PDB file of C-alpha atoms in Angstrom:
ATOM      1  CA  MET D   1      38.191  -2.546  61.778  1.00 52.00           C
ATOM      2  CA  LYS D   2      39.025  -1.005  65.380  1.00 58.00           C
ATOM      3  CA  GLN D   3      38.920  -4.582  66.605  1.00 61.00           C
ATOM      4  CA  ILE D   4      41.730  -5.150  64.575  1.00 57.00           C
ATOM      5  CA  LYS D   5      44.387  -2.445  65.119  1.00 61.00           C
ATOM      6  CA  LYS D   6      43.383  -3.293  68.931  1.00 73.00           C
ATOM      7  CA  ASP D   7      45.939  -6.957  68.401  1.00 77.00           C
ATOM      8  CA  LYS D   8      49.585  -5.654  67.893  1.00 80.00           C
ATOM      9  CA  ASN D   9      50.269  -9.009  65.289  1.00 82.00           C
ATOM     10  CA  TRP D  10      47.913  -8.267  62.923  1.00 78.00           C
ATOM     11  CA  LYS D  11      49.807  -6.777  60.174  1.00 77.00           C
ATOM     12  CA  LYS D  12      50.705 -11.005  60.958  1.00 77.00           C
ATOM     13  CA  LYS D  13      47.564 -12.106  60.340  1.00 78.00           C
ATOM     14  CA  MET D  14      46.849 -10.075  57.685  1.00 77.00           C
ATOM     15  CA  GLU D  15      49.697 -12.049  55.758  1.00 78.00           C
ATOM     16  CA  ILE D  16      49.589 -13.307  52.177  1.00 79.00           C
ATOM     17  CA  LYS D  17      52.661 -16.041  51.850  1.00 76.00           C
ATOM     18  CA  LEU D  18      53.068 -17.693  49.257  1.00 72.00           C
ATOM     19  CA  ASP D  19      55.352 -20.004  48.581  1.00 73.00           C
ATOM     20  CA  PHE D  20      57.738 -21.052  45.562  1.00 67.00           C
ATOM     21  CA  ARG D  21      60.080 -23.591  46.730  1.00 70.00           C
ATOM     22  CA  ASN D  22      57.593 -26.458  44.744  1.00 70.00           C
ATOM     23  CA  ILE D  23      56.804 -24.484  41.974  1.00 70.00           C
ATOM     24  CA  MET D  24      60.207 -23.639  39.903  1.00 67.00           C
ATOM     25  CA  GLU D  25      61.551 -24.946  36.627  1.00 65.00           C
ATOM     26  CA  ASP D  26      64.210 -26.658  38.946  1.00 66.00           C
ATOM     27  CA  VAL D  27      61.782 -29.101  41.160  1.00 68.00           C
ATOM     28  CA  VAL D  28      58.798 -29.199  38.257  1.00 68.00           C
ATOM     29  CA  GLY D  29      61.002 -28.939  34.378  1.00 67.00           C
ATOM     30  CA  SER D  30      60.829 -26.868  32.293  1.00 70.00           C
ATOM     31  CA  GLU D  31      58.187 -26.674  29.707  1.00 72.00           C
ATOM     32  CA  HIS D  32      60.130 -28.952  26.956  1.00 74.00           C
ATOM     33  CA  ALA D  33      60.597 -31.733  30.258  1.00 81.00           C
ATOM     34  CA  ILE D  34      56.721 -31.503  31.317  1.00 82.00           C
ATOM     35  CA  SER D  35      55.948 -32.355  27.098  1.00 84.00           C
ATOM     36  CA  THR D  36      57.730 -34.709  27.770  1.00 86.00           C
ATOM     37  CA  TYR D  37      56.623 -36.624  30.321  1.00 86.00           C
ATOM     38  CA  ARG D  38      52.786 -36.280  28.819  1.00 87.00           C
ATOM     39  CA  GLY D  39      53.975 -37.492  25.392  1.00 89.00           C
ATOM     40  CA  CYS D  40      55.694 -40.357  27.042  1.00 90.00           C
ATOM     41  CA  PRO D  41      56.199 -40.623  30.829  1.00 90.00           C
ATOM     42  CA  LEU D  42      59.062 -44.150  30.264  1.00 93.00           C
ATOM     43  CA  GLN D  43      60.999 -40.895  27.672  1.00 91.00           C
ATOM     44  CA  TYR D  44      60.475 -38.756  30.703  1.00 88.00           C
ATOM     45  CA  LYS D  45      62.635 -41.305  33.463  1.00 90.00           C
ATOM     46  CA  LEU D  46      65.118 -42.152  30.534  1.00 92.00           C
ATOM     47  CA  ILE D  47      66.074 -39.001  29.731  1.00 88.00           C
ATOM     48  CA  TYR D  48      65.001 -36.255  32.593  1.00 85.00           C
ATOM     49  CA  ILE D  49      65.632 -38.440  36.354  1.00 89.00           C
ATOM     50  CA  ASP D  50      67.634 -41.556  34.568  1.00 92.00           C
ATOM     51  CA  LYS D  51      70.274 -38.810  33.377  1.00 90.00           C
ATOM     52  CA  LEU D  52      70.498 -40.287  30.044  1.00 90.00           C
ATOM     53  CA  LYS D  53      72.148 -38.876  27.399  1.00 86.00           C
ATOM     54  CA  ARG D  54      69.757 -38.498  24.365  1.00 81.00           C
ATOM     55  CA  LEU D  55      72.552 -38.346  20.482  1.00 82.00           C
ATOM     56  CA  PRO D  56      73.092 -35.077  19.747  1.00 77.00           C
ATOM     57  CA  LYS D  57      70.866 -34.034  16.615  1.00 79.00           C
ATOM     58  CA  PRO D  58      72.499 -33.062  13.210  1.00 79.00           C
ATOM     59  CA  TYR D  59      70.425 -30.182  12.360  1.00 77.00           C
ATOM     60  CA  PHE D  60      70.872 -28.534  16.475  1.00 79.00           C
ATOM     61  CA  SER D  61      75.804 -29.061  15.992  1.00 82.00           C
ATOM     62  CA  PHE D  62      75.017 -27.063  13.119  1.00 85.00           C
ATOM     63  CA  GLY D  63      73.421 -24.245  14.941  1.00 83.00           C
ATOM     64  CA  SER D  64      75.282 -24.206  17.742  1.00 84.00           C
ATOM     65  CA  SER D  65      78.204 -24.367  15.163  1.00 88.00           C
ATOM     66  CA  LEU D  66      77.082 -21.344  14.405  1.00 89.00           C
ATOM     67  CA  HIS D  67      76.744 -19.418  17.089  1.00 88.00           C
ATOM     68  CA  LYS D  68      79.721 -21.054  18.079  1.00 91.00           C
ATOM     69  CA  ARG D  69      81.380 -19.105  14.993  1.00 92.00           C
ATOM     70  CA  VAL D  70      79.518 -15.494  16.073  1.00 89.00           C
ATOM     71  CA  LEU D  71      80.409 -15.615  20.152  1.00 89.00           C
ATOM     72  CA  ASP D  72      84.231 -16.689  18.787  1.00 93.00           C
ATOM     73  CA  GLY D  73      84.368 -13.718  16.055  1.00 91.00           C
ATOM     74  CA  ARG D  74      82.268 -10.873  18.300  1.00 88.00           C
ATOM     75  CA  LYS D  75      85.142 -12.295  21.288  1.00 89.00           C
ATOM     76  CA  SER D  76      88.797 -11.787  18.854  1.00 92.00           C
ATOM     77  CA  GLY D  77      87.814  -8.354  17.826  1.00 87.00           C
ATOM     78  CA  GLU D  78      87.135  -9.888  14.219  1.00 90.00           C
ATOM     79  CA  LEU D  79      82.768  -9.028  13.601  1.00 87.00           C
ATOM     80  CA  GLY D  80      83.764  -5.431  14.081  1.00 82.00           C
ATOM     81  CA  PHE D  81      80.285  -3.914  13.378  1.00 79.00           C
ATOM     82  CA  TYR D  82      79.043  -5.766  17.272  1.00 80.00           C
ATOM     83  CA  GLN D  83      81.393  -2.609  18.350  1.00 80.00           C
ATOM     84  CA  LEU D  84      79.812   0.397  16.650  1.00 76.00           C
ATOM     85  CA  PRO D  85      77.207   1.418  19.334  1.00 75.00           C
ATOM     86  CA  TYR D  86      80.012   1.895  21.538  1.00 80.00           C
ATOM     87  CA  GLN D  87      82.262   4.272  19.421  1.00 83.00           C
ATOM     88  CA  ASP D  88      81.087   7.888  20.410  1.00 85.00           C
ATOM     89  CA  LYS D  89      83.870   9.262  18.046  1.00 89.00           C
ATOM     90  CA  GLU D  90      82.344   8.011  14.769  1.00 84.00           C
ATOM     91  CA  VAL D  91      78.521   8.456  15.533  1.00 81.00           C
ATOM     92  CA  SER D  92      79.736  12.205  16.908  1.00 86.00           C
ATOM     93  CA  GLU D  93      81.262  12.412  14.025  1.00 88.00           C
ATOM     94  CA  ILE D  94      78.685  10.280  11.371  1.00 82.00           C
ATOM     95  CA  LEU D  95      75.464  13.379  13.073  1.00 83.00           C
ATOM     96  CA  ASP D  96      78.479  16.484  12.165  1.00 87.00           C
ATOM     97  CA  ILE D  97      78.168  15.145   8.494  1.00 85.00           C
ATOM     98  CA  SER D  98      75.121  14.452   8.400  1.00 80.00           C
ATOM     99  CA  GLU D  99      73.858  17.877  10.369  1.00 83.00           C
ATOM    100  CA  ASP D 100      76.037  19.011   6.890  1.00 85.00           C
ATOM    101  CA  ILE D 101      74.231  16.867   4.137  1.00 80.00           C
ATOM    102  CA  LYS D 102      71.227  18.835   5.575  1.00 80.00           C
ATOM    103  CA  ASN D 103      72.258  21.939   5.914  1.00 84.00           C
ATOM    104  CA  LYS D 104      72.805  22.121   1.739  1.00 86.00           C
ATOM    105  CA  PHE D 105      70.550  19.696   0.250  1.00 82.00           C
ATOM    106  CA  ASP D 106      66.899  19.801  -0.535  1.00 81.00           C
ATOM    107  CA  ASN D 107      67.311  16.290  -1.014  1.00 79.00           C
ATOM    108  CA  PHE D 108      68.623  12.890   0.000  1.00 74.00           C
ATOM    109  CA  VAL D 109      68.610   9.554  -2.314  1.00 76.00           C
ATOM    110  CA  VAL D 110      69.549   6.378  -0.785  1.00 72.00           C
ATOM    111  CA  LEU D 111      70.224   3.485  -3.045  1.00 74.00           C
ATOM    112  CA  GLY D 112      69.881   0.297  -1.577  1.00 68.00           C
ATOM    113  CA  ILE D 113      67.596  -2.338  -0.449  1.00 64.00           C
ATOM    114  CA  GLY D 114      65.292  -2.575   3.023  1.00 65.00           C
ATOM    115  CA  GLY D 115      66.979  -1.636   5.654  1.00 66.00           C
ATOM    116  CA  SER D 116      69.746   0.521   4.814  1.00 65.00           C
ATOM    117  CA  ALA D 117      67.892   3.771   4.020  1.00 67.00           C
ATOM    118  CA  LEU D 118      66.380   3.491   7.744  1.00 66.00           C
ATOM    119  CA  GLY D 119      69.296   5.250   9.755  1.00 67.00           C
ATOM    120  CA  ASN D 120      69.180   8.724   6.588  1.00 66.00           C
ATOM    121  CA  ILE D 121      65.463   9.316   7.057  1.00 65.00           C
ATOM    122  CA  LEU D 122      64.958   8.898  10.506  1.00 62.00           C
ATOM    123  CA  LYS D 123      67.941  11.226  10.632  1.00 61.00           C
ATOM    124  CA  LEU D 124      66.915  13.883   8.330  1.00 60.00           C
ATOM    125  CA  HIS D 125      63.318  13.812   9.709  1.00 58.00           C
TER     126      HIS D 125
END
């Protein structure tokens, strides 16, 4: 070890370099592109090299329409529940009311299904 430290460039000589340039998705393609190539090299060439456009599939267009509708509703404020976590005043009021309920009653019944009771259970414990 003493001999290594005498060399002024010893740290440089001990470096390990990793070159990621030719292993990233923009070079090798996505996982889907790789599976396309394995399944049919001609299809890979037409889609990823020649940039031939694929025909849209109806089941993708339905999902895309739903996704766009949710994003538009969120942006316009029509889907207000997205803002619930950021409404500090309302959250504070809910916590105050739940503290009152917790102190006034021994039992608390929630009628509903599934996740509707989770917040109440959490607050009571």
